[in-house]
PDB file of C-alpha atoms (C1' of nucleotides) in Angstrom:
ATOM      1  CA  MET D   1      -8.108 -21.073 106.961  1.00 55.00           C
ATOM      2  CA  ASN D   2      -8.815 -23.316 104.733  1.00 61.00           C
ATOM      3  CA  GLU D   3      -8.458 -21.598 101.032  1.00 85.00           C
ATOM      4  CA  LEU D   4      -4.457 -21.286 100.145  1.00 95.00           C
ATOM      5  CA  PHE D   5      -2.050 -19.474 103.234  1.00 98.00           C
ATOM      6  CA  LYS D   6       0.098 -17.259 101.869  1.00 98.00           C
ATOM      7  CA  VAL D   7       3.776 -15.770 103.863  1.00 98.00           C
ATOM      8  CA  ALA D   8       6.665 -14.013 102.346  1.00 98.00           C
ATOM      9  CA  THR D   9      10.057 -13.114 104.452  1.00 98.00           C
ATOM     10  CA  TRP D  10      11.864  -9.911 103.204  1.00 98.00           C
ATOM     11  CA  ASN D  11      14.925  -7.796 104.354  1.00 98.00           C
ATOM     12  CA  VAL D  12      13.909  -4.224 104.331  1.00 98.00           C
ATOM     13  CA  ASN D  13      17.302  -2.933 106.070  1.00 98.00           C
ATOM     14  CA  SER D  14      15.241  -0.049 107.484  1.00 98.00           C
ATOM     15  CA  LEU D  15      11.431   0.359 107.953  1.00 98.00           C
ATOM     16  CA  ARG D  16      11.462   3.365 107.855  1.00 97.00           C
ATOM     17  CA  VAL D  17      13.880   4.235 103.812  1.00 97.00           C
ATOM     18  CA  ARG D  18      11.680   1.372 102.602  1.00 98.00           C
ATOM     19  CA  LEU D  19       7.900   2.363 104.427  1.00 98.00           C
ATOM     20  CA  GLU D  20       6.456   2.388 100.851  1.00 97.00           C
ATOM     21  CA  GLN D  21       7.993   0.004  99.500  1.00 98.00           C
ATOM     22  CA  VAL D  22       7.030  -2.446 102.148  1.00 98.00           C
ATOM     23  CA  LEU D  23       3.333  -0.787 101.513  1.00 98.00           C
ATOM     24  CA  ALA D  24       2.527  -1.220  97.765  1.00 98.00           C
ATOM     25  CA  TRP D  25       4.481  -4.968  98.161  1.00 98.00           C
ATOM     26  CA  LEU D  26       1.535  -5.547 100.651  1.00 98.00           C
ATOM     27  CA  THR D  27      -0.894  -4.148  97.776  1.00 98.00           C
ATOM     28  CA  SER D  28       0.215  -5.960  95.238  1.00 98.00           C
ATOM     29  CA  HIS D  29       0.442  -9.431  96.935  1.00 98.00           C
ATOM     30  CA  GLN D  30      -1.846  -9.702  99.521  1.00 98.00           C
ATOM     31  CA  PRO D  31       0.404 -12.013 101.702  1.00 98.00           C
ATOM     32  CA  HIS D  32      -1.145 -13.448 105.441  1.00 98.00           C
ATOM     33  CA  LEU D  33       2.036 -13.046 106.886  1.00 98.00           C
ATOM     34  CA  LEU D  34       4.545 -10.539 106.064  1.00 98.00           C
ATOM     35  CA  ALA D  35       7.598 -11.242 108.166  1.00 98.00           C
ATOM     36  CA  VAL D  36      10.863  -8.494 107.791  1.00 98.00           C
ATOM     37  CA  GLN D  37      14.510  -8.081 109.355  1.00 98.00           C
ATOM     38  CA  GLU D  38      16.343  -5.466 109.817  1.00 98.00           C
ATOM     39  CA  THR D  39      13.807  -2.898 110.983  1.00 98.00           C
ATOM     40  CA  LYS D  40      15.856  -1.171 112.262  1.00 98.00           C
ATOM     41  CA  VAL D  41      13.072   0.281 114.698  1.00 97.00           C
ATOM     42  CA  GLU D  42      12.814   0.828 118.057  1.00 97.00           C
ATOM     43  CA  ASN D  43       8.973  -0.039 119.125  1.00 97.00           C
ATOM     44  CA  GLN D  44       8.172   2.846 120.651  1.00 97.00           C
ATOM     45  CA  HIS D  45       8.512   3.825 117.106  1.00 97.00           C
ATOM     46  CA  PHE D  46       7.410   1.245 114.768  1.00 98.00           C
ATOM     47  CA  PRO D  47       3.768   2.328 112.057  1.00 97.00           C
ATOM     48  CA  VAL D  48       1.284   0.490 114.117  1.00 97.00           C
ATOM     49  CA  GLU D  49      -1.288   2.458 112.489  1.00 97.00           C
ATOM     50  CA  LEU D  50       0.218   2.842 108.907  1.00 97.00           C
ATOM     51  CA  PHE D  51      -0.073  -1.092 108.282  1.00 98.00           C
ATOM     52  CA  LYS D  52      -3.855  -1.382 111.165  1.00 97.00           C
ATOM     53  CA  ARG D  53      -4.832   1.691 108.511  1.00 97.00           C
ATOM     54  CA  ALA D  54      -4.043  -1.157 105.015  1.00 97.00           C
ATOM     55  CA  GLY D  55      -6.009  -3.401 107.442  1.00 97.00           C
ATOM     56  CA  TYR D  56      -2.678  -5.211 108.886  1.00 98.00           C
ATOM     57  CA  HIS D  57      -1.469  -6.999 113.090  1.00 98.00           C
ATOM     58  CA  VAL D  58       1.791  -6.209 113.837  1.00 98.00           C
ATOM     59  CA  LEU D  59       4.354  -7.292 115.814  1.00 98.00           C
ATOM     60  CA  TYR D  60       8.086  -6.291 116.192  1.00 98.00           C
ATOM     61  CA  ASN D  61      10.407  -6.552 118.162  1.00 98.00           C
ATOM     62  CA  GLY D  62      13.417  -3.522 117.564  1.00 98.00           C
ATOM     63  CA  GLN D  63      16.074  -1.501 118.524  1.00 97.00           C
ATOM     64  CA  LYS D  64      17.561   1.559 117.569  1.00 96.00           C
ATOM     65  CA  THR D  65      20.012   1.386 114.419  1.00 96.00           C
ATOM     66  CA  TYR D  66      20.475  -2.181 113.502  1.00 97.00           C
ATOM     67  CA  ASN D  67      18.178  -5.665 113.533  1.00 98.00           C
ATOM     68  CA  GLY D  68      14.653  -4.916 114.672  1.00 98.00           C
ATOM     69  CA  VAL D  69      11.913  -7.662 113.547  1.00 98.00           C
ATOM     70  CA  ALA D  70       8.867  -7.375 112.433  1.00 98.00           C
ATOM     71  CA  CYS D  71       5.389  -9.242 111.788  1.00 98.00           C
ATOM     72  CA  ILE D  72       2.656  -8.073 109.688  1.00 98.00           C
ATOM     73  CA  SER D  73      -0.077 -10.457 109.829  1.00 98.00           C
ATOM     74  CA  ARG D  74      -3.356 -10.107 108.506  1.00 98.00           C
ATOM     75  CA  LEU D  75      -4.986 -12.604 110.671  1.00 98.00           C
ATOM     76  CA  PRO D  76      -4.265 -12.051 114.259  1.00 98.00           C
ATOM     77  CA  MET D  77      -1.641 -13.768 116.162  1.00 98.00           C
ATOM     78  CA  GLN D  78      -0.792 -14.896 118.887  1.00 98.00           C
ATOM     79  CA  ASN D  79       1.727 -16.232 121.793  1.00 97.00           C
ATOM     80  CA  GLU D  80       4.474 -14.119 121.163  1.00 97.00           C
ATOM     81  CA  VAL D  81       7.728 -14.324 121.990  1.00 98.00           C
ATOM     82  CA  THR D  82      10.888 -12.300 121.514  1.00 98.00           C
ATOM     83  CA  PHE D  83      13.994 -13.267 122.138  1.00 97.00           C
ATOM     84  CA  LEU D  84      15.781 -17.098 122.216  1.00 97.00           C
ATOM     85  CA  PRO D  85      15.505 -18.300 125.483  1.00 97.00           C
ATOM     86  CA  ASP D  86      18.324 -19.518 128.087  1.00 97.00           C
ATOM     87  CA  PHE D  87      20.736 -16.761 125.359  1.00 97.00           C
ATOM     88  CA  ASP D  88      22.162 -13.517 126.709  1.00 95.00           C
ATOM     89  CA  ASP D  89      21.874 -12.023 124.026  1.00 96.00           C
ATOM     90  CA  THR D  90      20.583  -7.365 123.447  1.00 96.00           C
ATOM     91  CA  GLN D  91      19.982  -8.492 120.259  1.00 97.00           C
ATOM     92  CA  ARG D  92      16.659  -8.396 118.412  1.00 98.00           C
ATOM     93  CA  ARG D  93      16.542 -10.720 116.153  1.00 98.00           C
ATOM     94  CA  ILE D  94      13.937 -13.360 116.250  1.00 98.00           C
ATOM     95  CA  LEU D  95       9.627 -12.341 117.125  1.00 98.00           C
ATOM     96  CA  VAL D  96       7.605 -15.802 117.362  1.00 98.00           C
ATOM     97  CA  THR D  97       4.498 -16.470 117.398  1.00 98.00           C
ATOM     98  CA  ASN D  98       0.604 -18.874 116.374  1.00 98.00           C
ATOM     99  CA  ILE D  99      -1.510 -17.372 113.591  1.00 98.00           C
ATOM    100  CA  GLY D 100      -4.194 -20.721 113.979  1.00 96.00           C
ATOM    101  CA  THR D 101      -2.359 -23.930 114.196  1.00 96.00           C
ATOM    102  CA  LEU D 102       0.933 -22.579 112.547  1.00 98.00           C
ATOM    103  CA  ARG D 103       3.547 -21.661 114.427  1.00 98.00           C
ATOM    104  CA  ILE D 104       6.025 -19.090 112.875  1.00 98.00           C
ATOM    105  CA  VAL D 105       9.814 -17.569 113.734  1.00 98.00           C
ATOM    106  CA  ASN D 106      11.096 -15.039 112.524  1.00 98.00           C
ATOM    107  CA  ILE D 107      14.545 -14.883 112.163  1.00 98.00           C
ATOM    108  CA  TYR D 108      17.549 -12.437 111.469  1.00 98.00           C
ATOM    109  CA  VAL D 109      20.564 -14.383 111.420  1.00 98.00           C
ATOM    110  CA  PRO D 110      23.919 -12.442 112.762  1.00 98.00           C
ATOM    111  CA  ASN D 111      25.647 -11.986 109.054  1.00 98.00           C
ATOM    112  CA  GLY D 112      29.975 -13.321 110.802  1.00 97.00           C
ATOM    113  CA  SER D 113      31.174 -10.216 108.871  1.00 96.00           C
ATOM    114  CA  SER D 114      34.933 -12.529 108.699  1.00 96.00           C
ATOM    115  CA  LEU D 115      35.767 -16.146 109.956  1.00 97.00           C
ATOM    116  CA  ASP D 116      38.469 -13.933 112.295  1.00 95.00           C
ATOM    117  CA  SER D 117      35.755 -12.041 114.447  1.00 96.00           C
ATOM    118  CA  GLU D 118      34.249 -12.390 116.869  1.00 96.00           C
ATOM    119  CA  LYS D 119      31.094 -11.791 115.645  1.00 97.00           C
ATOM    120  CA  PHE D 120      31.582 -15.070 113.489  1.00 97.00           C
ATOM    121  CA  ILE D 121      31.971 -17.026 116.894  1.00 97.00           C
ATOM    122  CA  TYR D 122      29.220 -15.329 117.766  1.00 97.00           C
ATOM    123  CA  LYS D 123      26.905 -16.461 114.488  1.00 98.00           C
ATOM    124  CA  LEU D 124      27.368 -20.063 115.393  1.00 98.00           C
ATOM    125  CA  ARG D 125      26.413 -20.253 118.414  1.00 98.00           C
ATOM    126  CA  TRP D 126      23.524 -17.813 117.966  1.00 98.00           C
ATOM    127  CA  LEU D 127      22.510 -20.690 115.141  1.00 98.00           C
ATOM    128  CA  LYS D 128      23.480 -23.603 117.865  1.00 98.00           C
ATOM    129  CA  GLN D 129      21.019 -22.603 120.089  1.00 98.00           C
ATOM    130  CA  LEU D 130      18.370 -21.884 117.841  1.00 98.00           C
ATOM    131  CA  LYS D 131      18.540 -25.241 116.706  1.00 98.00           C
ATOM    132  CA  ILE D 132      18.057 -26.096 120.928  1.00 98.00           C
ATOM    133  CA  TYR D 133      15.314 -23.798 120.323  1.00 98.00           C
ATOM    134  CA  LEU D 134      13.725 -25.537 116.987  1.00 98.00           C
ATOM    135  CA  GLN D 135      13.709 -28.553 118.340  1.00 98.00           C
ATOM    136  CA  GLN D 136      11.795 -27.940 121.222  1.00 98.00           C
ATOM    137  CA  GLU D 137       9.202 -25.757 118.822  1.00 98.00           C
ATOM    138  CA  LEU D 138       9.193 -28.794 116.101  1.00 98.00           C
ATOM    139  CA  SER D 139       7.528 -31.018 119.637  1.00 98.00           C
ATOM    140  CA  LEU D 140       4.887 -28.358 120.649  1.00 98.00           C
ATOM    141  CA  HIS D 141       4.158 -27.203 117.143  1.00 98.00           C
ATOM    142  CA  PRO D 142       4.985 -29.412 114.000  1.00 98.00           C
ATOM    143  CA  ASN D 143       3.086 -26.900 111.663  1.00 98.00           C
ATOM    144  CA  LEU D 144       6.481 -25.111 112.010  1.00 98.00           C
ATOM    145  CA  ILE D 145       7.650 -22.150 109.295  1.00 98.00           C
ATOM    146  CA  VAL D 146      10.897 -20.592 110.212  1.00 99.00           C
ATOM    147  CA  LEU D 147      11.446 -17.930 107.690  1.00 99.00           C
ATOM    148  CA  GLY D 148      14.015 -14.998 107.327  1.00 98.00           C
ATOM    149  CA  ASP D 149      17.064 -13.600 106.936  1.00 98.00           C
ATOM    150  CA  PHE D 150      19.938 -17.004 107.281  1.00 98.00           C
ATOM    151  CA  ASN D 151      22.604 -14.653 106.601  1.00 98.00           C
ATOM    152  CA  ILE D 152      24.268 -18.726 104.692  1.00 98.00           C
ATOM    153  CA  ALA D 153      24.233 -19.626 101.285  1.00 98.00           C
ATOM    154  CA  PRO D 154      22.939 -23.590 101.732  1.00 98.00           C
ATOM    155  CA  GLU D 155      24.677 -25.406  98.260  1.00 98.00           C
ATOM    156  CA  ASP D 156      28.289 -23.777  96.608  1.00 98.00           C
ATOM    157  CA  LYS D 157      24.326 -23.219  93.283  1.00 98.00           C
ATOM    158  CA  ASP D 158      22.920 -20.503  96.034  1.00 98.00           C
ATOM    159  CA  VAL D 159      27.283 -18.131  94.906  1.00 98.00           C
ATOM    160  CA  HIS D 160      26.848 -16.606  91.459  1.00 98.00           C
ATOM    161  CA  ASP D 161      31.146 -16.965  92.036  1.00 97.00           C
ATOM    162  CA  PRO D 162      32.212 -20.177  94.568  1.00 97.00           C
ATOM    163  CA  GLN D 163      35.753 -19.559  93.575  1.00 97.00           C
ATOM    164  CA  ILE D 164      35.000 -15.792  94.749  1.00 96.00           C
ATOM    165  CA  TRP D 165      33.755 -16.181  98.124  1.00 97.00           C
ATOM    166  CA  GLN D 166      36.356 -19.209  98.853  1.00 96.00           C
ATOM    167  CA  GLY D 167      36.659 -18.520 103.199  1.00 95.00           C
ATOM    168  CA  LYS D 168      34.283 -16.058 103.303  1.00 97.00           C
ATOM    169  CA  VAL D 169      31.345 -15.636 105.356  1.00 97.00           C
ATOM    170  CA  LEU D 170      27.913 -16.072 104.695  1.00 98.00           C
ATOM    171  CA  VAL D 171      29.401 -20.093 102.627  1.00 98.00           C
ATOM    172  CA  SER D 172      32.138 -21.686 105.420  1.00 98.00           C
ATOM    173  CA  PRO D 173      31.487 -24.917 105.919  1.00 98.00           C
ATOM    174  CA  GLU D 174      30.358 -24.218 109.370  1.00 98.00           C
ATOM    175  CA  GLU D 175      27.808 -22.450 108.578  1.00 98.00           C
ATOM    176  CA  ARG D 176      26.838 -24.235 106.643  1.00 98.00           C
ATOM    177  CA  GLN D 177      26.715 -27.821 108.200  1.00 98.00           C
ATOM    178  CA  ALA D 178      25.149 -25.337 110.780  1.00 98.00           C
ATOM    179  CA  LEU D 179      22.176 -24.599 108.427  1.00 98.00           C
ATOM    180  CA  SER D 180      21.762 -28.806 107.830  1.00 98.00           C
ATOM    181  CA  ASP D 181      21.872 -29.300 111.810  1.00 98.00           C
ATOM    182  CA  ILE D 182      18.756 -27.085 111.741  1.00 98.00           C
ATOM    183  CA  LEU D 183      17.185 -29.071 108.819  1.00 98.00           C
ATOM    184  CA  ALA D 184      17.581 -32.218 109.939  1.00 98.00           C
ATOM    185  CA  LEU D 185      15.300 -31.421 112.890  1.00 98.00           C
ATOM    186  CA  GLY D 186      12.298 -32.568 110.552  1.00 98.00           C
ATOM    187  CA  LEU D 187      12.657 -28.784 107.726  1.00 98.00           C
ATOM    188  CA  LYS D 188      13.747 -28.491 104.311  1.00 98.00           C
ATOM    189  CA  ASP D 189      14.291 -25.505 102.640  1.00 98.00           C
ATOM    190  CA  SER D 190      10.792 -24.574 100.956  1.00 98.00           C
ATOM    191  CA  PHE D 191      12.384 -23.612  97.512  1.00 98.00           C
ATOM    192  CA  ARG D 192      14.702 -26.386  97.236  1.00 98.00           C
ATOM    193  CA  LEU D 193      11.241 -28.195  96.610  1.00 98.00           C
ATOM    194  CA  PHE D 194      10.448 -26.071  93.677  1.00 98.00           C
ATOM    195  CA  ASN D 195      13.342 -25.341  91.583  1.00 98.00           C
ATOM    196  CA  ASN D 196      16.833 -26.943  91.292  1.00 98.00           C
ATOM    197  CA  GLU D 197      18.156 -24.718  88.765  1.00 98.00           C
ATOM    198  CA  PRO D 198      21.526 -21.648  90.302  1.00 97.00           C
ATOM    199  CA  HIS D 199      22.018 -18.971  89.934  1.00 97.00           C
ATOM    200  CA  GLN D 200      18.568 -17.983  91.379  1.00 98.00           C
ATOM    201  CA  TYR D 201      19.271 -14.519  94.618  1.00 98.00           C
ATOM    202  CA  THR D 202      17.410 -12.885  97.348  1.00 98.00           C
ATOM    203  CA  TRP D 203      20.263 -10.525  98.276  1.00 98.00           C
ATOM    204  CA  TRP D 204      22.492  -8.399  95.221  1.00 98.00           C
ATOM    205  CA  ASP D 205      25.808  -6.484  97.459  1.00 97.00           C
ATOM    206  CA  TYR D 206      25.333  -2.682  96.205  1.00 97.00           C
ATOM    207  CA  ARG D 207      28.292  -1.812  95.096  1.00 96.00           C
ATOM    208  CA  ALA D 208      29.550  -2.695  91.521  1.00 94.00           C
ATOM    209  CA  GLY D 209      27.183  -3.678  90.187  1.00 95.00           C
ATOM    210  CA  ALA D 210      25.963  -6.361  91.304  1.00 97.00           C
ATOM    211  CA  PHE D 211      22.721  -6.817  90.517  1.00 97.00           C
ATOM    212  CA  ARG D 212      22.635  -6.096  87.003  1.00 96.00           C
ATOM    213  CA  ARG D 213      26.112  -8.537  86.759  1.00 97.00           C
ATOM    214  CA  ASN D 214      23.311 -11.457  88.743  1.00 97.00           C
ATOM    215  CA  HIS D 215      26.071 -11.463  91.301  1.00 97.00           C
ATOM    216  CA  GLY D 216      23.846 -12.529  94.551  1.00 98.00           C
ATOM    217  CA  LEU D 217      23.457 -15.417  97.478  1.00 98.00           C
ATOM    218  CA  ARG D 218      20.835 -17.473  97.993  1.00 98.00           C
ATOM    219  CA  ILE D 219      20.164 -16.166 101.878  1.00 98.00           C
ATOM    220  CA  ASP D 220      16.614 -15.577 102.715  1.00 98.00           C
ATOM    221  CA  HIS D 221      14.513 -18.667 103.124  1.00 98.00           C
ATOM    222  CA  ILE D 222      11.601 -20.379 104.804  1.00 99.00           C
ATOM    223  CA  LEU D 223      11.608 -23.670 106.216  1.00 99.00           C
ATOM    224  CA  SER D 224       9.164 -25.503 106.300  1.00 98.00           C
ATOM    225  CA  SER D 225       8.299 -28.927 108.669  1.00 98.00           C
ATOM    226  CA  ASN D 226       7.931 -31.923 107.257  1.00 98.00           C
ATOM    227  CA  ALA D 227       4.261 -31.997 107.964  1.00 98.00           C
ATOM    228  CA  LEU D 228       3.162 -29.322 106.245  1.00 98.00           C
ATOM    229  CA  ILE D 229       5.534 -29.903 102.775  1.00 98.00           C
ATOM    230  CA  PRO D 230       2.507 -31.488 101.793  1.00 98.00           C
ATOM    231  CA  GLN D 231       0.840 -28.219 101.933  1.00 98.00           C
ATOM    232  CA  CYS D 232       3.186 -26.404 101.151  1.00 98.00           C
ATOM    233  CA  ILE D 233       1.951 -25.794  97.015  1.00 98.00           C
ATOM    234  CA  THR D 234       4.729 -23.077  94.820  1.00 98.00           C
ATOM    235  CA  CYS D 235       8.091 -21.196  97.065  1.00 98.00           C
ATOM    236  CA  GLU D 236       9.365 -18.011  94.682  1.00 98.00           C
ATOM    237  CA  ILE D 237      11.843 -15.484  95.265  1.00 98.00           C
ATOM    238  CA  ASP D 238      11.341 -11.593  93.631  1.00 98.00           C
ATOM    239  CA  LYS D 239      12.923 -10.428  91.899  1.00 98.00           C
ATOM    240  CA  GLU D 240      10.998  -7.351  91.145  1.00 97.00           C
ATOM    241  CA  VAL D 241      11.423  -5.668  93.011  1.00 98.00           C
ATOM    242  CA  ARG D 242      15.367  -4.705  93.060  1.00 98.00           C
ATOM    243  CA  LEU D 243      14.267  -2.671  90.663  1.00 97.00           C
ATOM    244  CA  TRP D 244      11.660  -0.397  92.388  1.00 97.00           C
ATOM    245  CA  GLU D 245      14.109   3.260  92.511  1.00 96.00           C
ATOM    246  CA  LYS D 246      15.985   2.699  96.586  1.00 97.00           C
ATOM    247  CA  PRO D 247      15.207  -0.480  96.715  1.00 98.00           C
ATOM    248  CA  SER D 248      16.583  -2.672  99.623  1.00 98.00           C
ATOM    249  CA  ASP D 249      19.710  -5.166  99.066  1.00 98.00           C
ATOM    250  CA  HIS D 250      18.015  -7.520  99.558  1.00 98.00           C
ATOM    251  CA  VAL D 251      14.399  -9.290  97.386  1.00 98.00           C
ATOM    252  CA  PRO D 252      11.155 -11.072  99.049  1.00 98.00           C
ATOM    253  CA  VAL D 253      11.080 -15.324  99.125  1.00 98.00           C
ATOM    254  CA  ILE D 254       6.948 -16.002  98.753  1.00 98.00           C
ATOM    255  CA  ALA D 255       5.150 -19.658 100.133  1.00 98.00           C
ATOM    256  CA  THR D 256       1.792 -20.891  99.836  1.00 98.00           C
ATOM    257  CA  TYR D 257       0.038 -23.439 101.964  1.00 98.00           C
ATOM    258  CA  GLN D 258      -3.101 -24.919 100.721  1.00 97.00           C
ATOM    259  CA  ASN D 259      -4.986 -26.565 103.131  1.00 92.00           C
ATOM    260  CA  ILE D 260      -4.252 -25.736 106.626  1.00 90.00           C
ATOM    261  CA  SER D 261      -6.177 -27.196 109.376  1.00 76.00           C
TER     262      SER D 261
ATOM    263  C1'  DA P   1      39.668  -3.088  88.562  1.00 86.39           C
ATOM    264  C1'  DT P   2      40.995  -5.731  96.088  1.00 86.39           C
ATOM    265  C1'  DG P   3      36.807  -1.633  94.429  1.00 86.39           C
ATOM    266  C1'  DG P   4      32.271  -0.113  94.814  1.00 86.39           C
ATOM    267  C1'  DT P   5      26.750   1.544  98.505  1.00 86.39           C
ATOM    268  C1'  DT P   6      23.463   2.011 101.518  1.00 86.39           C
ATOM    269  C1'  DG P   7      21.390   2.899 106.159  1.00 86.39           C
ATOM    270  C1'  DG P   8      22.074   5.274 110.457  1.00 86.39           C
ATOM    271  C1'  DC P   9      21.873  10.326 115.133  1.00 86.39           C
ATOM    272  C1'  DT P  10      28.135   9.177 112.089  1.00 86.39           C
ATOM    273  C1'  DT P  11      32.095  11.122 111.431  1.00 86.39           C
ATOM    274  C1'  DC P  12      33.062   5.302 111.596  1.00 86.39           C
ATOM    275  C1'  DC P  13      30.905   0.577 111.725  1.00 86.39           C
ATOM    276  C1'  DA P  14      27.978  -2.910 109.618  1.00 86.39           C
ATOM    277  C1'  DA P  15      26.222  -4.622 105.654  1.00 86.39           C
TER     278       DA P  15
END
DNA sequence: ATGGTTGGCTTCCAA
């Protein structure tokens, strides 16, 4: 693995609906690994053969109707984990695996619904347990990548209109603190290593012409462990796919790493 | 403009 290693995350909002788009995107971008979220497909219905024919290995952790994550990889994957340890949960939101010396944590963080809901309490509990888990993972695997739909915009500059979003889920101080606590373990928001501009979004509401107006949020992230920072050479958002017919409301984030040994 | 859109085995819920 001495050449470039290209990693991407994409909340596809139903893998079945987006299957042609995912296959087309793999062909045009040729990532080594694509982590997807909101597959909404049970494991027995996962389209393994389609990806195999396209030259990819797959791991999946899905359920009916909601949630679900999967890893689509050029290289074989090992040591799969499909649950957050010490957290009683029926929702399929995490998939962890090794590719060579890389440890990859693919997550779909709970949305949280609204600040006064039970779902918000569940989101904060989930993030707290994720932090405990990532601390253990980092001690075992220095080359750690945590990527997925975090459902948190880290700063106001990741929000199209912070005034409108004041007091709403995805931007609250509690959620941002939970993300900060995770970063403090020794992880960095890869996108911000290369781009400090505002208005760089990964999600736009389907409603009210939000994409056309660029009314979005940056809530999908690729975190790189400190050991990987020198090797991370690009991190970009692929806005193009939001212009496709029947797009997901999220777009891919792509990072490249060099000299992974 | 307090609306609007998408996916899912649905007549509403989640995002």
